[in-house]
Tab-separated table of N, CA and C in Angstrom:
chain	number	residue	atom	x	y	z
A	190	MET	N	42.120	24.351	30.952
A	190	MET	CA	42.272	23.955	32.342
A	190	MET	C	41.342	22.768	32.601
A	191	LYS	N	41.910	21.655	33.057
A	191	LYS	CA	41.112	20.471	33.362
A	191	LYS	C	40.954	20.336	34.872
A	192	VAL	N	39.715	20.315	35.306
A	192	VAL	CA	39.368	20.169	36.718
A	192	VAL	C	38.648	18.831	36.893
A	193	THR	N	39.134	18.037	37.828
A	193	THR	CA	38.455	16.779	38.145
A	193	THR	C	37.927	16.859	39.566
A	194	ILE	N	36.655	16.516	39.712
A	194	ILE	CA	35.980	16.514	41.011
A	194	ILE	C	35.630	15.066	41.334
A	195	VAL	N	36.171	14.574	42.434
A	195	VAL	CA	35.916	13.205	42.890
A	195	VAL	C	35.202	13.300	44.228
A	196	TYR	N	34.076	12.600	44.353
A	196	TYR	CA	33.295	12.716	45.588
A	196	TYR	C	32.677	11.379	45.985
A	197	TRP	N	32.316	11.296	47.258
A	197	TRP	CA	31.505	10.200	47.791
A	197	TRP	C	30.345	10.839	48.520
A	198	SER	N	29.159	10.288	48.327
A	198	SER	CA	27.978	10.841	48.982
A	198	SER	C	27.038	9.711	49.357
A	199	GLY	N	26.650	9.671	50.606
A	199	GLY	CA	25.720	8.648	51.061
A	199	GLY	C	24.275	9.123	51.047
A	200	THR	N	24.059	10.412	51.323
A	200	THR	CA	22.705	10.952	51.422
A	200	THR	C	22.345	11.878	50.269
A	201	GLY	N	23.325	12.229	49.460
A	201	GLY	CA	23.092	13.164	48.363
A	201	GLY	C	23.569	14.575	48.674
A	202	ASN	N	23.894	14.859	49.936
A	202	ASN	CA	24.324	16.207	50.300
A	202	ASN	C	25.656	16.580	49.656
A	203	THR	N	26.645	15.696	49.766
A	203	THR	CA	27.949	15.990	49.178
A	203	THR	C	27.872	15.926	47.654
A	204	GLU	N	27.009	15.091	47.123
A	204	GLU	CA	26.811	15.054	45.672
A	204	GLU	C	26.257	16.395	45.175
A	205	ALA	N	25.303	16.969	45.897
A	205	ALA	CA	24.758	18.281	45.515
A	205	ALA	C	25.863	19.338	45.556
A	206	MET	N	26.721	19.248	46.557
A	206	MET	CA	27.845	20.175	46.647
A	206	MET	C	28.776	19.990	45.449
A	207	ALA	N	29.068	18.743	45.105
A	207	ALA	CA	29.970	18.448	43.982
A	207	ALA	C	29.421	19.013	42.675
A	208	LYS	N	28.122	18.863	42.468
A	208	LYS	CA	27.510	19.383	41.242
A	208	LYS	C	27.618	20.906	41.186
A	209	ALA	N	27.449	21.575	42.327
A	209	ALA	CA	27.574	23.033	42.361
A	209	ALA	C	29.025	23.460	42.132
A	210	VAL	N	29.983	22.720	42.685
A	210	VAL	CA	31.400	23.004	42.443
A	210	VAL	C	31.685	22.877	40.946
A	211	ALA	N	31.142	21.833	40.324
A	211	ALA	CA	31.331	21.629	38.883
A	211	ALA	C	30.738	22.793	38.086
A	212	GLU	N	29.557	23.247	38.468
A	212	GLU	CA	28.939	24.394	37.787
A	212	GLU	C	29.846	25.616	37.845
A	213	GLY	N	30.415	25.866	39.016
A	213	GLY	CA	31.295	27.015	39.182
A	213	GLY	C	32.537	26.921	38.319
A	214	ALA	N	33.132	25.735	38.267
A	214	ALA	CA	34.335	25.542	37.457
A	214	ALA	C	34.012	25.682	35.966
A	215	GLU	N	32.884	25.109	35.558
A	215	GLU	CA	32.485	25.221	34.150
A	215	GLU	C	32.204	26.668	33.769
A	216	SER	N	31.573	27.406	34.666
A	216	SER	CA	31.253	28.809	34.370
A	216	SER	C	32.514	29.655	34.250
A	217	ALA	N	33.614	29.193	34.843
A	217	ALA	CA	34.894	29.891	34.743
A	217	ALA	C	35.706	29.408	33.540
A	218	GLY	N	35.114	28.505	32.749
A	218	GLY	CA	35.750	28.068	31.519
A	218	GLY	C	36.556	26.788	31.596
A	219	ALA	N	36.497	26.091	32.710
A	219	ALA	CA	37.268	24.854	32.859
A	219	ALA	C	36.569	23.683	32.177
A	220	GLN	N	37.381	22.718	31.778
A	220	GLN	CA	36.870	21.431	31.323
A	220	GLN	C	36.737	20.595	32.592
A	221	VAL	N	35.532	20.110	32.897
A	221	VAL	CA	35.267	19.474	34.184
A	221	VAL	C	34.877	18.009	34.030
A	222	ALA	N	35.486	17.173	34.858
A	222	ALA	CA	35.072	15.777	35.007
A	222	ALA	C	34.535	15.634	36.424
A	223	LEU	N	33.301	15.191	36.548
A	223	LEU	CA	32.640	14.993	37.838
A	223	LEU	C	32.465	13.490	38.037
A	224	LEU	N	33.180	12.939	39.031
A	224	LEU	CA	33.216	11.492	39.207
A	224	LEU	C	32.863	11.045	40.616
A	225	PRO	N	31.901	10.138	40.751
A	225	PRO	CA	31.770	9.487	42.053
A	225	PRO	C	33.040	8.671	42.266
A	226	VAL	N	33.479	8.538	43.490
A	226	VAL	CA	34.763	7.900	43.757
A	226	VAL	C	34.845	6.494	43.170
A	227	ALA	N	33.729	5.788	43.085
A	227	ALA	CA	33.736	4.436	42.529
A	227	ALA	C	34.162	4.424	41.068
A	228	ALA	N	34.031	5.552	40.369
A	228	ALA	CA	34.400	5.643	38.956
A	228	ALA	C	35.767	6.289	38.748
A	229	ALA	N	36.440	6.653	39.829
A	229	ALA	CA	37.717	7.369	39.729
A	229	ALA	C	38.897	6.402	39.796
A	230	GLY	N	39.961	6.770	39.089
A	230	GLY	CA	41.196	5.991	39.123
A	230	GLY	C	42.389	6.925	39.221
A	231	ALA	N	43.564	6.363	39.157
A	231	ALA	CA	44.792	7.150	39.278
A	231	ALA	C	44.931	8.174	38.165
A	232	ASP	N	44.206	7.998	37.054
A	232	ASP	CA	44.287	8.950	35.951
A	232	ASP	C	43.768	10.340	36.331
A	233	VAL	N	43.081	10.465	37.458
A	233	VAL	CA	42.637	11.800	37.887
A	233	VAL	C	43.838	12.709	38.133
A	234	LEU	N	44.987	12.111	38.405
A	234	LEU	CA	46.193	12.893	38.674
A	234	LEU	C	46.686	13.643	37.441
A	235	GLU	N	46.152	13.321	36.274
A	235	GLU	CA	46.511	14.023	35.044
A	235	GLU	C	45.830	15.389	34.947
A	236	SER	N	44.869	15.643	35.803
A	236	SER	CA	44.149	16.923	35.799
A	236	SER	C	45.013	18.046	36.338
A	237	ASP	N	44.688	19.262	35.919
A	237	ASP	CA	45.383	20.443	36.429
A	237	ASP	C	44.985	20.726	37.873
A	238	ILE	N	43.707	20.539	38.170
A	238	ILE	CA	43.138	20.829	39.488
A	238	ILE	C	42.351	19.606	39.944
A	239	LEU	N	42.486	19.267	41.230
A	239	LEU	CA	41.723	18.172	41.816
A	239	LEU	C	40.880	18.709	42.963
A	240	LEU	N	39.594	18.413	42.925
A	240	LEU	CA	38.681	18.786	43.999
A	240	LEU	C	38.066	17.508	44.550
A	241	PHE	N	38.136	17.349	45.862
A	241	PHE	CA	37.644	16.137	46.504
A	241	PHE	C	36.519	16.479	47.463
A	242	GLY	N	35.444	15.694	47.400
A	242	GLY	CA	34.326	15.883	48.304
A	242	GLY	C	34.011	14.609	49.061
A	243	CYS	N	33.941	14.737	50.380
A	243	CYS	CA	33.607	13.581	51.215
A	243	CYS	C	32.986	14.091	52.508
A	244	PRO	N	31.871	13.511	52.933
A	244	PRO	CA	31.267	13.928	54.197
A	244	PRO	C	32.028	13.364	55.390
A	245	ALA	N	31.729	13.928	56.543
A	245	ALA	CA	32.252	13.387	57.802
A	245	ALA	C	31.485	12.115	58.112
A	246	MET	N	32.217	11.108	58.522
A	246	MET	CA	31.601	9.836	58.876
A	246	MET	C	32.101	9.431	60.259
A	247	GLY	N	31.337	8.607	60.939
A	247	GLY	CA	31.765	8.063	62.227
A	247	GLY	C	32.276	9.134	63.168
A	248	ALA	N	33.490	8.947	63.652
A	248	ALA	CA	34.102	9.895	64.579
A	248	ALA	C	34.837	10.975	63.786
A	249	GLU	N	34.098	11.655	62.908
A	249	GLU	CA	34.639	12.712	62.046
A	249	GLU	C	35.842	12.222	61.248
A	250	GLU	N	35.572	11.264	60.372
A	250	GLU	CA	36.578	10.671	59.505
A	250	GLU	C	36.043	10.649	58.083
A	251	LEU	N	36.943	10.449	57.109
A	251	LEU	CA	36.523	10.253	55.730
A	251	LEU	C	35.831	8.900	55.613
A	252	GLU	N	34.931	8.769	54.666
A	252	GLU	CA	34.224	7.517	54.435
A	252	GLU	C	35.257	6.416	54.174
A	253	GLU	N	35.159	5.300	54.922
A	253	GLU	CA	36.212	4.287	54.948
A	253	GLU	C	36.108	3.192	53.891
A	254	GLY	N	34.930	2.963	53.327
A	254	GLY	CA	34.763	1.851	52.393
A	254	GLY	C	35.303	2.118	51.006
A	255	GLU	N	35.056	3.323	50.475
A	255	GLU	CA	35.488	3.657	49.125
A	255	GLU	C	36.412	4.864	49.087
A	256	PHE	N	36.004	5.951	49.761
A	256	PHE	CA	36.748	7.192	49.592
A	256	PHE	C	38.148	7.135	50.194
A	257	GLU	N	38.259	6.727	51.431
A	257	GLU	CA	39.574	6.690	52.091
A	257	GLU	C	40.562	5.808	51.332
A	258	PRO	N	40.190	4.583	50.935
A	258	PRO	CA	41.148	3.769	50.176
A	258	PRO	C	41.583	4.447	48.869
A	259	PHE	N	40.643	5.066	48.154
A	259	PHE	CA	41.002	5.764	46.919
A	259	PHE	C	41.948	6.916	47.211
A	260	PHE	N	41.577	7.751	48.186
A	260	PHE	CA	42.400	8.923	48.490
A	260	PHE	C	43.802	8.493	48.919
A	261	ALA	N	43.891	7.482	49.760
A	261	ALA	CA	45.197	6.994	50.211
A	261	ALA	C	46.033	6.478	49.037
A	262	SER	N	45.371	5.927	48.012
A	262	SER	CA	46.102	5.363	46.872
A	262	SER	C	46.734	6.425	45.979
A	263	ILE	N	46.212	7.645	45.992
A	263	ILE	CA	46.773	8.702	45.142
A	263	ILE	C	47.509	9.779	45.935
A	264	GLU	N	47.371	9.731	47.225
A	264	GLU	CA	47.875	10.775	48.111
A	264	GLU	C	49.360	11.082	47.929
A	265	ALA	N	50.172	10.070	47.704
A	265	ALA	CA	51.622	10.280	47.564
A	265	ALA	C	51.958	11.087	46.309
A	266	ASN	N	50.995	11.248	45.416
A	266	ASN	CA	51.225	11.971	44.160
A	266	ASN	C	50.588	13.351	44.130
A	267	LEU	N	50.198	13.867	45.287
A	267	LEU	CA	49.536	15.180	45.331
A	267	LEU	C	50.520	16.344	45.451
A	268	SER	N	51.793	16.058	45.681
A	268	SER	CA	52.775	17.127	45.847
A	268	SER	C	52.793	18.036	44.619
A	269	GLY	N	52.637	19.333	44.868
A	269	GLY	CA	52.643	20.321	43.796
A	269	GLY	C	51.318	20.486	43.081
A	270	LYS	N	50.328	19.658	43.385
A	270	LYS	CA	49.009	19.745	42.749
A	270	LYS	C	48.142	20.772	43.463
A	271	ARG	N	47.295	21.467	42.700
A	271	ARG	CA	46.287	22.333	43.306
A	271	ARG	C	45.104	21.458	43.687
A	272	VAL	N	44.741	21.510	44.965
A	272	VAL	CA	43.710	20.626	45.514
A	272	VAL	C	42.710	21.439	46.327
A	273	GLY	N	41.424	21.150	46.156
A	273	GLY	CA	40.367	21.739	46.960
A	273	GLY	C	39.567	20.640	47.635
A	274	LEU	N	39.021	20.946	48.816
A	274	LEU	CA	38.278	19.965	49.605
A	274	LEU	C	36.912	20.522	49.992
A	275	PHE	N	35.917	19.632	50.022
A	275	PHE	CA	34.584	20.030	50.463
A	275	PHE	C	33.842	18.810	50.981
A	276	GLY	N	32.797	19.060	51.761
A	276	GLY	CA	31.973	17.966	52.242
A	276	GLY	C	30.939	18.426	53.249
A	277	SER	N	29.996	17.542	53.518
A	277	SER	CA	28.917	17.849	54.452
A	277	SER	C	29.118	17.065	55.747
A	278	TYR	N	28.413	17.505	56.770
A	278	TYR	CA	28.479	16.825	58.063
A	278	TYR	C	27.134	16.984	58.754
A	279	ASP	N	26.892	16.125	59.738
A	279	ASP	CA	25.634	16.171	60.468
A	279	ASP	C	25.844	16.633	61.904
A	280	TRP	N	26.991	16.337	62.459
A	280	TRP	CA	27.281	16.705	63.845
A	280	TRP	C	28.776	16.976	63.948
A	281	GLY	N	29.202	17.447	65.093
A	281	GLY	CA	30.616	17.753	65.283
A	281	GLY	C	30.914	19.198	64.906
A	282	ASP	N	32.199	19.489	64.798
A	282	ASP	CA	32.582	20.882	64.533
A	282	ASP	C	33.477	21.040	63.319
A	283	GLY	N	33.547	20.018	62.475
A	283	GLY	CA	34.364	20.108	61.278
A	283	GLY	C	35.770	19.571	61.448
A	284	GLU	N	36.001	18.826	62.516
A	284	GLU	CA	37.335	18.289	62.784
A	284	GLU	C	37.851	17.465	61.604
A	285	TRP	N	36.963	16.682	60.968
A	285	TRP	CA	37.398	15.844	59.847
A	285	TRP	C	37.991	16.695	58.734
A	286	MET	N	37.428	17.868	58.505
A	286	MET	CA	37.948	18.722	57.439
A	286	MET	C	39.297	19.324	57.831
A	287	ARG	N	39.441	19.737	59.061
A	287	ARG	CA	40.740	20.271	59.505
A	287	ARG	C	41.836	19.206	59.407
A	288	THR	N	41.496	17.986	59.799
A	288	THR	CA	42.444	16.877	59.720
A	288	THR	C	42.799	16.588	58.265
A	289	TRP	N	41.795	16.601	57.397
A	289	TRP	CA	41.999	16.332	55.970
A	289	TRP	C	42.859	17.429	55.328
A	290	GLN	N	42.586	18.676	55.673
A	290	GLN	CA	43.389	19.789	55.154
A	290	GLN	C	44.850	19.634	55.550
A	291	ALA	N	45.101	19.324	56.829
A	291	ALA	CA	46.471	19.152	57.303
A	291	ALA	C	47.156	18.012	56.557
A	292	ARG	N	46.425	16.961	56.311
A	292	ARG	CA	46.951	15.795	55.590
A	292	ARG	C	47.362	16.182	54.165
A	293	VAL	N	46.503	16.933	53.482
A	293	VAL	CA	46.775	17.355	52.110
A	293	VAL	C	47.983	18.295	52.062
A	294	LEU	N	48.079	19.174	53.032
A	294	LEU	CA	49.242	20.070	53.097
A	294	LEU	C	50.522	19.281	53.353
A	295	GLU	N	50.452	18.284	54.223
A	295	GLU	CA	51.612	17.419	54.481
A	295	GLU	C	52.013	16.643	53.237
A	296	ASP	N	51.044	16.382	52.368
A	296	ASP	CA	51.318	15.685	51.110
A	296	ASP	C	52.012	16.601	50.106
A	297	GLY	N	52.105	17.891	50.421
A	297	GLY	CA	52.780	18.832	49.534
A	297	GLY	C	51.878	19.482	48.515
A	298	ALA	N	50.581	19.319	48.655
A	298	ALA	CA	49.642	19.925	47.713
A	298	ALA	C	49.477	21.416	48.002
A	299	ASP	N	49.040	22.141	46.993
A	299	ASP	CA	48.713	23.561	47.104
A	299	ASP	C	47.213	23.635	47.347
A	300	LEU	N	46.807	23.851	48.594
A	300	LEU	CA	45.400	23.838	48.973
A	300	LEU	C	44.700	25.104	48.498
A	301	ILE	N	43.594	24.929	47.822
A	301	ILE	CA	42.793	26.044	47.313
A	301	ILE	C	41.871	26.503	48.437
A	302	GLY	N	42.316	27.438	49.236
A	302	GLY	CA	41.509	27.938	50.344
A	302	GLY	C	41.285	26.887	51.409
A	303	GLU	N	40.444	27.225	52.360
A	303	GLU	CA	40.080	26.275	53.409
A	303	GLU	C	39.025	25.321	52.879
A	304	GLY	N	38.985	24.126	53.451
A	304	GLY	CA	37.968	23.169	53.062
A	304	GLY	C	36.582	23.738	53.306
A	305	LEU	N	35.695	23.487	52.391
A	305	LEU	CA	34.330	24.008	52.449
A	305	LEU	C	33.429	22.958	53.078
A	306	ILE	N	32.771	23.320	54.179
A	306	ILE	CA	31.880	22.372	54.847
A	306	ILE	C	30.463	22.932	54.914
A	307	CYS	N	29.523	22.013	54.958
A	307	CYS	CA	28.104	22.354	54.981
A	307	CYS	C	27.407	21.412	55.946
A	308	ASN	N	26.572	21.952	56.831
A	308	ASN	CA	25.818	21.129	57.762
A	308	ASN	C	24.590	20.565	57.064
A	309	ASN	N	24.565	19.237	56.923
A	309	ASN	CA	23.478	18.514	56.264
A	309	ASN	C	23.296	18.969	54.819
A	310	ALA	N	22.050	19.141	54.373
A	310	ALA	CA	21.791	19.504	52.970
A	310	ALA	C	22.233	20.941	52.708
A	311	PRO	N	22.928	21.168	51.596
A	311	PRO	CA	23.379	22.528	51.294
A	311	PRO	C	22.204	23.442	50.959
A	312	ASP	N	22.187	24.615	51.608
A	312	ASP	CA	21.167	25.609	51.288
A	312	ASP	C	21.708	26.504	50.175
A	313	GLY	N	20.985	27.544	49.849
A	313	GLY	CA	21.390	28.447	48.775
A	313	GLY	C	22.766	29.053	48.995
A	314	ALA	N	23.050	29.457	50.229
A	314	ALA	CA	24.349	30.068	50.533
A	314	ALA	C	25.476	29.044	50.382
A	315	ALA	N	25.237	27.819	50.823
A	315	ALA	CA	26.263	26.777	50.708
A	315	ALA	C	26.507	26.429	49.243
A	316	LEU	N	25.443	26.353	48.450
A	316	LEU	CA	25.610	26.057	47.022
A	316	LEU	C	26.358	27.185	46.321
A	317	ALA	N	26.092	28.417	46.709
A	317	ALA	CA	26.825	29.555	46.138
A	317	ALA	C	28.301	29.464	46.502
A	318	ALA	N	28.599	29.055	47.737
A	318	ALA	CA	29.997	28.903	48.165
A	318	ALA	C	30.670	27.779	47.365
A	319	CYS	N	29.927	26.733	47.068
A	319	CYS	CA	30.459	25.626	46.253
A	319	CYS	C	30.773	26.119	44.839
A	320	ARG	N	29.863	26.877	44.245
A	320	ARG	CA	30.124	27.419	42.912
A	320	ARG	C	31.353	28.322	42.931
A	321	ALA	N	31.481	29.108	43.994
A	321	ALA	CA	32.640	30.004	44.135
A	321	ALA	C	33.938	29.199	44.250
A	322	LEU	N	33.898	28.077	44.971
A	322	LEU	CA	35.077	27.213	45.070
A	322	LEU	C	35.460	26.689	43.691
A	323	GLY	N	34.474	26.222	42.935
A	323	GLY	CA	34.751	25.722	41.593
A	323	GLY	C	35.342	26.791	40.691
A	324	ALA	N	34.785	28.007	40.766
A	324	ALA	CA	35.297	29.103	39.940
A	324	ALA	C	36.706	29.481	40.360
A	325	LYS	N	36.971	29.517	41.660
A	325	LYS	CA	38.303	29.867	42.178
A	325	LYS	C	39.320	28.827	41.732
A	326	ALA	N	38.924	27.569	41.763
A	326	ALA	CA	39.826	26.490	41.361
A	326	ALA	C	40.195	26.599	39.885
A	327	ALA	N	39.262	27.048	39.070
A	327	ALA	CA	39.457	27.081	37.626
A	327	ALA	C	40.295	28.261	37.157
A	328	VAL	N	40.619	29.164	38.051
A	328	VAL	CA	41.383	30.353	37.644
A	328	VAL	C	42.871	30.078	37.696
C-alpha cells in the first residue's frame, strides 16, 4: 500500500501533523512518501492513498501561493481515490476544512473520515489523532 502525504506549513504546525500522519501509516505497514507541496507533482496520483495537509489561511481558505494551485491541478483526477485531509488553524471554527471536504467529495473522492483539524501547535492528543488517521488510511 503506497500512501503519499502532501502538505504546506508556514509555522511548522501542519508539518508536525504530517509527520505524525506518516508515522501512523508506516506503523500500519504502508510505504509512505512525505512531501512538502513544493516537491509534489502529478505523480502523487499513482499512490493508493492521498493525504493532504494545509492550514487555514486568510478568510479560512487553503494557502493560495503553493497549495491551492497544486491541489487545483490534480483535483479533476481524485475521483475514486481514497483521500484524507488535515490541517491546523489559529482562529475561526474550521470552515476551511468543511469547505475542503465538500470540494473533495464533489470531486468524487472517497474521503477517509472527517478532516482532522488542530488549533495552533498539535498537542499530544492531536498528534495521536494524526497517527490514527495515518493508520486508518493505510488499512
